XYZ file of C-alpha atoms in Angstrom:
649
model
C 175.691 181.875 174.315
C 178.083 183.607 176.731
C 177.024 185.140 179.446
C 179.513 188.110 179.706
C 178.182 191.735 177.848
C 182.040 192.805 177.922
C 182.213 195.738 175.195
C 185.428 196.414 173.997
C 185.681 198.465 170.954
C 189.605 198.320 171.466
C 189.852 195.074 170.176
C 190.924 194.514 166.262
C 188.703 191.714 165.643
C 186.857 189.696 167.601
C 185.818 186.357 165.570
C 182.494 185.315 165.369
C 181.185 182.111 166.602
C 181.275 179.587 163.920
C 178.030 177.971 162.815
C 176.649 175.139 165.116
C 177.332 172.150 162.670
C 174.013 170.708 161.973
C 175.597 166.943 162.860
C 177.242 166.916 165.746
C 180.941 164.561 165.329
C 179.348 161.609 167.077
C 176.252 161.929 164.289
C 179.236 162.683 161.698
C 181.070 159.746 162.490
C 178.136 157.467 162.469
C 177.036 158.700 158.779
C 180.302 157.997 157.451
C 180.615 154.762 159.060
C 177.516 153.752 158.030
C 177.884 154.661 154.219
C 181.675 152.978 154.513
C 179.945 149.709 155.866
C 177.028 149.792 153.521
C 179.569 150.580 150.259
C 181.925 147.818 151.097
C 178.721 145.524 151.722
C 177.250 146.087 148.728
C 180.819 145.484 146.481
C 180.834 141.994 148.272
C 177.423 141.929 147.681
C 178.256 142.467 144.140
C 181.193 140.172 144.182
C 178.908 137.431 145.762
C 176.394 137.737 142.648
C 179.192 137.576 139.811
C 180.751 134.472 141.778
C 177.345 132.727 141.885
C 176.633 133.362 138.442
C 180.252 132.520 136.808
C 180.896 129.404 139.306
C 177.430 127.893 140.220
C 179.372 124.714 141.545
C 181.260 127.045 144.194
C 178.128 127.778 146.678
C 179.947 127.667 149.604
C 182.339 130.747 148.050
C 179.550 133.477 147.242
C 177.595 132.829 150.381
C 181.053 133.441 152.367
C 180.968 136.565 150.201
C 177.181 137.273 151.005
C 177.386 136.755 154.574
C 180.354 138.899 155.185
C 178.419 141.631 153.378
C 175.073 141.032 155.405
C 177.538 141.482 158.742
C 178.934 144.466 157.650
C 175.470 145.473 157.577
C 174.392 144.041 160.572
C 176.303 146.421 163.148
C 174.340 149.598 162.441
C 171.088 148.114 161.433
C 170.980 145.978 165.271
C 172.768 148.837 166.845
C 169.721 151.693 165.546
C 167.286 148.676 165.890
C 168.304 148.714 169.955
C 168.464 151.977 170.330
C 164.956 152.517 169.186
C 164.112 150.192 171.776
C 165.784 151.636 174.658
C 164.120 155.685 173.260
C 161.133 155.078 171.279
C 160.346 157.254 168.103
C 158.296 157.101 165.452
C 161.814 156.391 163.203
C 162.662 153.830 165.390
C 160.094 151.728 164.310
C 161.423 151.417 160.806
C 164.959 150.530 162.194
C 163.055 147.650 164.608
C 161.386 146.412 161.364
C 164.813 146.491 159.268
C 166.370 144.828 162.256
C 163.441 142.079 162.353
C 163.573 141.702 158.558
C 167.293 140.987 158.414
C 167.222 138.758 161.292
C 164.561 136.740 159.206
C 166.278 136.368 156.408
C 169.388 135.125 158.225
C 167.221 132.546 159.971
C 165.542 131.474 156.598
C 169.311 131.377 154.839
C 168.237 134.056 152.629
C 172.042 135.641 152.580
C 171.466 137.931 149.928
C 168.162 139.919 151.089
C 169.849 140.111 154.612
C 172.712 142.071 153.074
C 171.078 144.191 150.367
C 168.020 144.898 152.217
C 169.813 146.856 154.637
C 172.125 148.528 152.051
C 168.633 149.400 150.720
C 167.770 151.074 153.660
C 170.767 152.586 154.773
C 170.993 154.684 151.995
C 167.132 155.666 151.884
C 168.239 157.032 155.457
C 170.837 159.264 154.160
C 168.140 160.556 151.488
C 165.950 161.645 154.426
C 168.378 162.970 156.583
C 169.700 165.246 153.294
C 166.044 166.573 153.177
C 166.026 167.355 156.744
C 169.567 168.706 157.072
C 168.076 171.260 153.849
C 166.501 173.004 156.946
C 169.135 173.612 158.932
C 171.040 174.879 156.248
C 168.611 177.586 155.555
C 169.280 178.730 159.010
C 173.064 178.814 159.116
C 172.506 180.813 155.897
C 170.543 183.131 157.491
C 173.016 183.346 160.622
C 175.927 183.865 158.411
C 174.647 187.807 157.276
C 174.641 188.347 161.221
C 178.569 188.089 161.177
C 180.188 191.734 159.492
C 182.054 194.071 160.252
C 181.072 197.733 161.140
C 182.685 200.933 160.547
C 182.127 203.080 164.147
C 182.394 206.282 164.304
C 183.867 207.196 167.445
C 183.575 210.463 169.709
C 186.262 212.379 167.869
C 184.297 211.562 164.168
C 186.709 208.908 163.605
C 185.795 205.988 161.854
C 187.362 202.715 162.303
C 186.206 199.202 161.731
C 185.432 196.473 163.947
C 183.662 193.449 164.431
C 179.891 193.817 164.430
C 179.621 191.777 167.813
C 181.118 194.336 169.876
C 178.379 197.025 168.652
C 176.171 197.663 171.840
C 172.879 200.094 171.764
C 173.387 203.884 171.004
C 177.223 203.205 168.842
C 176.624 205.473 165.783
C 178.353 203.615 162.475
C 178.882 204.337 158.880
C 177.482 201.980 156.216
C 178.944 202.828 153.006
C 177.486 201.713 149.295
C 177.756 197.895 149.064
C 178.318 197.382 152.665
C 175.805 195.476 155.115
C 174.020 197.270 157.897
C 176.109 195.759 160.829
C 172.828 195.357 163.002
C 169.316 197.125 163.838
C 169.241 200.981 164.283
C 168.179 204.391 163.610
C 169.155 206.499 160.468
C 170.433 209.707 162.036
C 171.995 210.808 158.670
C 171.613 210.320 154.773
C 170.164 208.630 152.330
C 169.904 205.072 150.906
C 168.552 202.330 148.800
C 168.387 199.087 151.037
C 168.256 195.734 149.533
C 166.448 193.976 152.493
C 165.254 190.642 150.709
C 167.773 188.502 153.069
C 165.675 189.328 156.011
C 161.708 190.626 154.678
C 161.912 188.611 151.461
C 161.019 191.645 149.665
C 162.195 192.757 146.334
C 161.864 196.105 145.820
C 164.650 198.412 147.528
C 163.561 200.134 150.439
C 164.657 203.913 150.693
C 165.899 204.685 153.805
C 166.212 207.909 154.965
C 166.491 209.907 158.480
C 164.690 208.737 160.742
C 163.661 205.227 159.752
C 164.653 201.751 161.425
C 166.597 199.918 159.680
C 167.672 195.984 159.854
C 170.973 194.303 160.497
C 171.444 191.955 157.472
C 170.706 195.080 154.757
C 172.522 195.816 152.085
C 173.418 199.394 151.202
C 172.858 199.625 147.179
C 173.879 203.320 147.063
C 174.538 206.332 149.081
C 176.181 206.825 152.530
C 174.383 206.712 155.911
C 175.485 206.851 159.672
C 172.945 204.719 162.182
C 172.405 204.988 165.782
C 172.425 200.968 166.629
C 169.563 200.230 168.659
C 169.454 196.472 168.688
C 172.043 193.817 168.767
C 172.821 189.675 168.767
C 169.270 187.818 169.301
C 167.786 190.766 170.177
C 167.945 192.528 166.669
C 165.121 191.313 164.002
C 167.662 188.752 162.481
C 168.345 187.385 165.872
C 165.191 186.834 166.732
C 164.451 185.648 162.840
C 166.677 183.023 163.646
C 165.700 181.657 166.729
C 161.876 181.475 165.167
C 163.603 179.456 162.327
C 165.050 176.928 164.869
C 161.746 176.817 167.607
C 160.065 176.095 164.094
C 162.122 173.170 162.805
C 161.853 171.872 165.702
C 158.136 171.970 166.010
C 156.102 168.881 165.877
C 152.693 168.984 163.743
C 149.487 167.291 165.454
C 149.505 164.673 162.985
C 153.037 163.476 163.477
C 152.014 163.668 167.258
C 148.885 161.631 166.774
C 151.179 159.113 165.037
C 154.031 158.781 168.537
C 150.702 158.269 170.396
C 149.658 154.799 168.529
C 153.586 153.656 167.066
C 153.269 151.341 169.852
C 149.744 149.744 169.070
C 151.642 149.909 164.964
C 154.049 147.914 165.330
C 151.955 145.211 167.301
C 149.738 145.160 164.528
C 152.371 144.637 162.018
C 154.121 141.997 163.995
C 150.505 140.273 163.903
C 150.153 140.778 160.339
C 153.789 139.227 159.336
C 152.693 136.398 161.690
C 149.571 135.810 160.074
C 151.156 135.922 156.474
C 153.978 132.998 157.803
C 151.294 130.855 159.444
C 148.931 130.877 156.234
C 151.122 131.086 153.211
C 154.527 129.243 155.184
C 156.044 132.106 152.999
C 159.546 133.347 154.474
C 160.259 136.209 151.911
C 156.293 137.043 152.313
C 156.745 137.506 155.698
C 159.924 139.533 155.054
C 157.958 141.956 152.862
C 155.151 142.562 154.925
C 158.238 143.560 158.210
C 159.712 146.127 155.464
C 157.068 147.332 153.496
C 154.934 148.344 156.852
C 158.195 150.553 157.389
C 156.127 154.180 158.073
C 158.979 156.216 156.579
C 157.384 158.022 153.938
C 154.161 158.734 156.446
C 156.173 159.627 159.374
C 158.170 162.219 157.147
C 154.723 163.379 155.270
C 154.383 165.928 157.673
C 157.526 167.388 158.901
C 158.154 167.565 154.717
C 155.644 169.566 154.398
C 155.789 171.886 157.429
C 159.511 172.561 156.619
C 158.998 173.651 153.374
C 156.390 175.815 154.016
C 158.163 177.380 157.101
C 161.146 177.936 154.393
C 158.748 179.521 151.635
C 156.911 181.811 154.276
C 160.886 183.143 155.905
C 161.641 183.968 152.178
C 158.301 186.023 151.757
C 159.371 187.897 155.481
C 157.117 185.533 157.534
C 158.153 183.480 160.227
C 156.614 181.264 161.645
C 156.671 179.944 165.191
C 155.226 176.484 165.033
C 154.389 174.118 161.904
C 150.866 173.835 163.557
C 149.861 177.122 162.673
C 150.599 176.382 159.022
C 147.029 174.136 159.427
C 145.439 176.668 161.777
C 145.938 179.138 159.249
C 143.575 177.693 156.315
C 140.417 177.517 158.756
C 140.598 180.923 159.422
C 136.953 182.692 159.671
C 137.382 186.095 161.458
C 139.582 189.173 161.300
C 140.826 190.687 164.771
C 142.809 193.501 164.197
C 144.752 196.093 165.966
C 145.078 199.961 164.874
C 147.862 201.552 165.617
C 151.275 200.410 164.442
C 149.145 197.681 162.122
C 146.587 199.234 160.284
C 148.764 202.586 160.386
C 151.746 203.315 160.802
C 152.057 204.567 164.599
C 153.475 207.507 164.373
C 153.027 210.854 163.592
C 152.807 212.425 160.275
C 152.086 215.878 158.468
C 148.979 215.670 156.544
C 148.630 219.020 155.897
C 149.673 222.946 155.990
C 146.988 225.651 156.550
C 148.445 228.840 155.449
C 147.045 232.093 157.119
C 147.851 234.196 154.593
C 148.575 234.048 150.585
C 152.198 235.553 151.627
C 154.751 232.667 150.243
C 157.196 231.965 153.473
C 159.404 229.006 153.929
C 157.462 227.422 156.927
C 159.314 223.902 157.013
C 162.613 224.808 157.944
C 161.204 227.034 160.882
C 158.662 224.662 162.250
C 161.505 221.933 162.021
C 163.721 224.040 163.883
C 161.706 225.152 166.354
C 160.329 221.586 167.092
C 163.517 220.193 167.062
C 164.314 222.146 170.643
C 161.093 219.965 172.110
C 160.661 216.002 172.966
C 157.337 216.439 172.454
C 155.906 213.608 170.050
C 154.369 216.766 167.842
C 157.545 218.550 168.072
C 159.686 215.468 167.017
C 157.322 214.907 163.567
C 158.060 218.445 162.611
C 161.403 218.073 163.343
C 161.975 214.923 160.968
C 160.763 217.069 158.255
C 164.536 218.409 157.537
C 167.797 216.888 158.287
C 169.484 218.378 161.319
C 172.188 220.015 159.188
C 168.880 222.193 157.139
C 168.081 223.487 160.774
C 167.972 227.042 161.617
C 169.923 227.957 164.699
C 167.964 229.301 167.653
C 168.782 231.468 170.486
C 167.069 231.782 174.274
C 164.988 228.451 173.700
C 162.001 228.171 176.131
C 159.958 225.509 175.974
C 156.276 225.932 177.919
C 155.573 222.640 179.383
C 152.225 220.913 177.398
C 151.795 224.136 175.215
C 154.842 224.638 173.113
C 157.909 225.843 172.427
C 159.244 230.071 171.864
C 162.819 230.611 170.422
C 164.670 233.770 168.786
C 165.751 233.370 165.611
C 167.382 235.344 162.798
C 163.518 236.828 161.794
C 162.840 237.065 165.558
C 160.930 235.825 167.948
C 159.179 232.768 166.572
C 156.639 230.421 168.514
C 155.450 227.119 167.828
C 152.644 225.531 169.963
C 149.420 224.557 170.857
C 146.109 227.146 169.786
C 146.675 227.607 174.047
C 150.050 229.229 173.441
C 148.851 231.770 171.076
C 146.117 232.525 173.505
C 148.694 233.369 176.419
C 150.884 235.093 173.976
C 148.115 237.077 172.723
C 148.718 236.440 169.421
C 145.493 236.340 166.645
C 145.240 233.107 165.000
C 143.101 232.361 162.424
C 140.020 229.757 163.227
C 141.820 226.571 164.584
C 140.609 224.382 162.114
C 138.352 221.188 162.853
C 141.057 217.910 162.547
C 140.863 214.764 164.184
C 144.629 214.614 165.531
C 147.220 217.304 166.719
C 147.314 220.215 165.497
C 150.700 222.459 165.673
C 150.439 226.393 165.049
C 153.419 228.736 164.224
C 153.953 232.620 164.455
C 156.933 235.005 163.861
C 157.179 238.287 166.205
C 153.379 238.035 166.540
C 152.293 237.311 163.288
C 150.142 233.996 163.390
C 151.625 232.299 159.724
C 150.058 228.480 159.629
C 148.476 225.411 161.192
C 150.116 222.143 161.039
C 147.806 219.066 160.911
C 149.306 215.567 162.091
C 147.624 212.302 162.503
C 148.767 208.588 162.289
C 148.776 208.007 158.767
C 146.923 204.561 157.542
C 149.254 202.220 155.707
C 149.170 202.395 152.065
C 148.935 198.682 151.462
C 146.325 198.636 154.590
C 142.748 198.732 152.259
C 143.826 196.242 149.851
C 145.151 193.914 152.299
C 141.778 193.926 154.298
C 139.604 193.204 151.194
C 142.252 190.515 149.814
C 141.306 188.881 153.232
C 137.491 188.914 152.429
C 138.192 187.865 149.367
C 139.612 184.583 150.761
C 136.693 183.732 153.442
C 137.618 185.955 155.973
C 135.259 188.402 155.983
C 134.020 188.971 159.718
C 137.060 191.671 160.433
C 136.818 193.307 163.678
C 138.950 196.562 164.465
C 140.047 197.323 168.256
C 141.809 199.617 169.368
C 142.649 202.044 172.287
C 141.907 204.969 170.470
C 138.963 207.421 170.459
C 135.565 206.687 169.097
C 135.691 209.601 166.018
C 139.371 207.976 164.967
C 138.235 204.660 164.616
C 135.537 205.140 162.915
C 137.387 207.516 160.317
C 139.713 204.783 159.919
C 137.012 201.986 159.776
C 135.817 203.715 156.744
C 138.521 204.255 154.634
C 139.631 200.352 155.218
C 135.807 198.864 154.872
C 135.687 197.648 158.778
C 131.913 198.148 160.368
C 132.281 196.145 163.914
C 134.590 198.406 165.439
C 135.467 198.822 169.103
C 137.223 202.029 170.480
C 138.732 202.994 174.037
C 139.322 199.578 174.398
C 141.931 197.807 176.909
C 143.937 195.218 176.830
C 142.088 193.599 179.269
C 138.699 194.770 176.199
C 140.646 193.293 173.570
C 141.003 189.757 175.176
C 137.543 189.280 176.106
C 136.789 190.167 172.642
C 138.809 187.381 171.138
C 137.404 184.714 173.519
C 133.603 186.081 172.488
C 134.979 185.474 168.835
C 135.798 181.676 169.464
C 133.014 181.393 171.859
C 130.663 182.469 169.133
C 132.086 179.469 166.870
C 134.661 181.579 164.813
C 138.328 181.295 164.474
C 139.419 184.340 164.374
C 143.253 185.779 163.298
C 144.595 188.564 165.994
C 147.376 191.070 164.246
C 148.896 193.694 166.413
C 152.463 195.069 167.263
C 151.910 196.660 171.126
C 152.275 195.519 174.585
C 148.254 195.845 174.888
C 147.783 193.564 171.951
C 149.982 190.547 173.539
C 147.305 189.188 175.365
C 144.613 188.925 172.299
C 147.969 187.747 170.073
C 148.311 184.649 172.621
C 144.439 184.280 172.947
C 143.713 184.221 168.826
C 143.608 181.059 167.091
C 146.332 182.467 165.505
C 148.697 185.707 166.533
C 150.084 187.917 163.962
C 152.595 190.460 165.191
C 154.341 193.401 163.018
C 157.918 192.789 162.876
C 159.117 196.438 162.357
C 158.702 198.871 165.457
C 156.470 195.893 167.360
C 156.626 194.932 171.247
C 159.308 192.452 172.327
C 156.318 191.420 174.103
C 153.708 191.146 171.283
C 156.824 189.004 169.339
C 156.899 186.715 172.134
C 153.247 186.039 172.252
C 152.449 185.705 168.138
C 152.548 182.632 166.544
C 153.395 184.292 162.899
C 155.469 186.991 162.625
C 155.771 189.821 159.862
C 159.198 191.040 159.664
C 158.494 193.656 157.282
C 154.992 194.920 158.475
C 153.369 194.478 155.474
C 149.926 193.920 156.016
C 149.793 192.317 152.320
C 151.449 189.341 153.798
C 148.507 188.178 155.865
C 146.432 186.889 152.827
C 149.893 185.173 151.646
C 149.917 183.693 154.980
C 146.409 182.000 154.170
C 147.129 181.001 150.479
C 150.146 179.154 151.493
C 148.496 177.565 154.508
C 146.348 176.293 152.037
C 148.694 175.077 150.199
C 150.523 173.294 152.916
C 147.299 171.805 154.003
C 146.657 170.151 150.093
C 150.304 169.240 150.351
C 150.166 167.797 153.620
C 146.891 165.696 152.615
C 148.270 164.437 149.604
C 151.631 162.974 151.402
C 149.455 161.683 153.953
C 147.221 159.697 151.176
C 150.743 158.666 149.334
C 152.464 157.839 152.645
C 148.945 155.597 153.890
C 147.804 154.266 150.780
C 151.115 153.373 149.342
C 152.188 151.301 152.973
C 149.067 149.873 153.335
C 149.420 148.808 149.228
C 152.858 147.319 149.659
C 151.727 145.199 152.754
C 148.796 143.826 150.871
C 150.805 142.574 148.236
C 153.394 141.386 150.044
C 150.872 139.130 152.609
C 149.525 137.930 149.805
C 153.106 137.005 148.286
C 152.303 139.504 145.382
C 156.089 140.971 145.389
C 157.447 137.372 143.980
C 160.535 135.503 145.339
C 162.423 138.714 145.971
C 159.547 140.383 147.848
C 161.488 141.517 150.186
C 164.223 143.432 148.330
C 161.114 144.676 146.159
C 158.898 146.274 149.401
C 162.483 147.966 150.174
C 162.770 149.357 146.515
C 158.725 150.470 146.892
C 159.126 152.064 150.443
C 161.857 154.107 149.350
C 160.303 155.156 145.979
C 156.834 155.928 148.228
C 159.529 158.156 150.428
C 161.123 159.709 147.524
C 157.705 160.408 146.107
C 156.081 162.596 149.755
C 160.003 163.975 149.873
C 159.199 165.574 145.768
C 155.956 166.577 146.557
C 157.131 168.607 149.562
C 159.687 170.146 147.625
C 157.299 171.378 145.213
C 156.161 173.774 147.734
C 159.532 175.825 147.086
C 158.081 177.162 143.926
C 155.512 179.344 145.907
C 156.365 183.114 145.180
C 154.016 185.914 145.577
C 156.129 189.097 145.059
C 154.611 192.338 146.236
C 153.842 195.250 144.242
C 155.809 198.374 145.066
C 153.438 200.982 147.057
C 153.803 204.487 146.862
C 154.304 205.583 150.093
C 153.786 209.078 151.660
C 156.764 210.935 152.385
C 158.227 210.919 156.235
C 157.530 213.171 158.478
């Protein structure tokens, strides 16, 4: 990316940055000349055959035809075969084998398995590379609903469009019905269905109204809304969605690594093997079998398969994942470690209730919106998200009393709106200040004391059932920390089934926790969203941040992330781990068994004269097989129930 943060609104379109092509030319190039070379080999291949067959008597004819199609061959198969020498991989252990195979075959005379066992292979190549490049495609996908245009609104209300790459933090826009949201923000205005499967996975329209983040990538279903943009480029949620995505697909599991550390001490052995099969059966196309059939394709790919899929399944359900390892961490899973605020609730304050002081019907909303809409005060700001700012009430001579509250004029006179302090400065009767674990908010009106107003951080709606799907699936040691007081947690403990609880802790008390947890012997999942959770997140066997509203910081240091902060996703985390883990086995077992198979028969010249040809057919069918078992992982949907969630404050 470019270094310059140049914002110019002025321009009329600046064009996005294509896709990075998942081949680079060079890689492009190669493919095609590849397939070219392996298509014309295999016509003279072909030709070679019907010559032999037709015209026995002309020999010298069809092997002319079969050794010009075994050279065509011949340039990429020794060209991959010394490049695997010269940077060692776990692939380039096939391409030494195909290389060794071919080179037997031409010292043995064998013309035709030298030029179709290649072709063979060659083309078994471009299967895996498809499957791979499936990956990558996924991603430019998801890039692609990063590029949009906007609609800003500029400081004289008008509205023109321009290219969503020039939108910076704090640019209000417009998003009409049908359009995308051109990138992360704030609604300021309106009222919306948002279709926001691209980017949580989730089917079931989120309504969006003032007040509420919102992610670039959205689609507007209905309605009309104006957003303050608050993040942009990689640092937005589909930015940073994306750049999980690629660290992920990237990602090595430990078994692949296990297999780099011995491909040296493999290919020794199967060198010895062939060796032994030439000396004792003084078989050429035995020999030739055992070099191709010990080809580790289908085992090398058994994991990456596997861990691609399932990185693909858990971005369409809204999780991303950081690292295929953590797909295996996640099944072992034997302890809960979980945050409160911002994860078990929703961080932020809310009105639970109104306490009338007398039976006298008054509008109270609109005036204790107004009145806290003159304050920064986190109190002040909940009752002020209760109405739109067009619903507000003007005020006059606004003084706000630093801690205490706020006193205004208005229309019915002087009004007040504070804490039970204010009233007793004011000297103003109040009725008993009721007993409520969270802020509490009073309001009068030229002296009269009217109500109470009783916030709290509300607990998630989805939070209970999400805890006790987790014991339901093993996990049933669940631990909540958090830095709040003792009487809150243990409220909240309650009414989500937690009993170890630990409150008034730091983040300093969180991460000792977690290391007590694996000390003890248990593996325990950490899920928070704040900076004080990022050092239990990187200390957990696993790390779970929220997506929506969490810490750059807590982002950086989870291993799985939940873009759309439902905390039903965790047990769908641990079902597909699960999954990916039987998966993974199973490829493992076909990729093993079915190698170790083929070079049995073939050292004991099982595979008959064409053994060679036939342990080339076999490996790719035994890659084809781990490739289709993968893939079945794609079917894995777990759509989530639509909650009914408590109005916004």
């Amino acid at each position: 990316m470019s270094g310059e943060a140049v914002h110019n609104h002025d321009a009329e379109h600046v064009e996005a940055p294509p896709a990075v092509s998942m081949l680079s030319r060079a890689e492009q190039r190669s493919a095609a000349r590849q397939l070219t070379l392996a298509m014309l080999a295999l016509g003279l291949l072909a030709l070679g055959l019907v010559w032999r067959f037709f015209a026995p008597q002309q020999t010298g004819v069809s092997q002319l035809l079969l050794g010009a199609a075994s050279l065509l061959v011949a340039i990429p198969v020794v060209s991959a075969g010394w490049h695997s020498l010269r940077y060692p991989s776990l692939h380039g252990i096939t391409d030494q084998l195909i290389a060794l195979a071919m080179l037997g075959a031409w010292a043995t005379g064998d013309l035709m398995t030298a030029a179709l066992l290649p072709i063979i292979m060659i083309f078994g190549h471009v299967l895996e590379e498809r499957s791979v490049i499936g990956s990558q495609e996924a991603i430019q996908a998801l890039g692609r609903l990063t590029r949009s245009h906007a609609r800003l609104i500029g400081a004289d209300g008008s509205v023109r469009e321009v290219d969503n790459s020039t939108l910076v933090a704090g640019d209000v826009v417009e998003v009409r019905a049908g359009d995308r949201v051109p990138a992360d923000g704030r609604v300021l205005s309106g009222q919306a269905s948002l279709d926001t499967a691209p980017i949580t996975g989730e089917s079931v329209p989120l309504e969006a109204r003032v007040g509420m983040e919102v992610f670039g990538g959205a689609i507007n279903l209905d309605g009309l809304l104006r957003i303050e943009v608050t993040r942009i480029g990689n640092e937005s949620t589909l930015g940073k969605v994306i750049a999980l995505m690629q660290s992920a697909e990237r990602s090595k599991p430990p078994i692949t690594r296990l297999l780099e550390r011995y491909a040296g001490s493999y290919m020794v052995l199967v060198l010895l093997i062939a060796a032994v099969t030439w000396f004792i059966t003084n078989n050429a196309q035995a020999m030739l079998a055992v070099l191709v059939a010990a080809c580790p394709c289908a085992l090398v790919l058994s994991a990456p398969a596997t861990a691609i899929a399932g990185i693909a399944v858990a971005a369409r359900h809204g999780i991303l994942i950081r690292s295929s390892a953590f797909l295996e961490e996640l099944a072992d899973l034997t302890s809960l470690v979980v945050d409160k605020t911002g994860t078990l609730t929703y961080g932020s304050l809310r009105l639970q209730s109104v306490l009338a002081a007398t039976e006298e019907q008054r509008d109270l909303l609109p005036l204790a919106a107004s009145l806290g809409s003159a304050s920064s005060h986190p109190v002040s700001r909940a009752l002020a998200g209760l109405l739109e700012k067009d619903q507000l009430l003007p005020l006059s001579d606004i003084r706000e009393r630093q801690g205490l509250g706020v006193i205004a004029n208005t229309e019915g006179g002087e009004a007040a709106l504070g804490r039970p302090e204010l009233f007793e400065q004011l000297g103003i009767a109040t009725t008993p200040v009721p007993g409520h674990d969270g802020p509490i908010a009073g309001l009068s009106v030229n002296g009269v004391f009217l109500a109470w107003f009783l916030l709290a951080d509300s607990l998630k709606p989805e939070a209970r059932a999400a805890l006790a799907e987790l014991r339901e699936l093993g996990i049933g040691r669940q631990l909540l920390l958090t830095g709040d007081r003792q009487s809150v947690a243990d409220t909240l403990g309650r009414e989500v089934g937690i009993r170890d609880i630990q409150a008034q802790a730091l983040p300093e008390d969180k991460l000792n926790r977690v290391t007590a947890e694996i000390s003890s012997g248990f593996r325990p999942m950490v899920v928070g969203d704040g900076i004080n959770d990022s050092l239990a997140l990187k200390a957990g066997v696993v790390g779970v941040a929220m997506g929506a509203g969490g810490a750059d910081i807590a982002l950086a240091s989870a291993d799985i992330v939940l873009i759309g902060s439902d905390l039903r996703r965790l047990g769908t985390c641990v079902r597909l781990s699960r999954r990916c883990r039987q998966t993974l086995q199973v490829n493992v077992i076909i990729g093993l068994g079915w190698t170790l198979a083929i070079v049995a028969f073939a050292a004991f010249g099982l595979l008959g004269a064409a053994g060679a040809m036939v342990a080339a057919i076999l490996h790719n069918l035994s890659t084809l097989l781990v490739l289709g078992n993968a893939g079945r992982l794609l079917r894995f949907q777990e759509p989530l129930l639509k909650l009914q969630t408590p109005p916004q404050a």
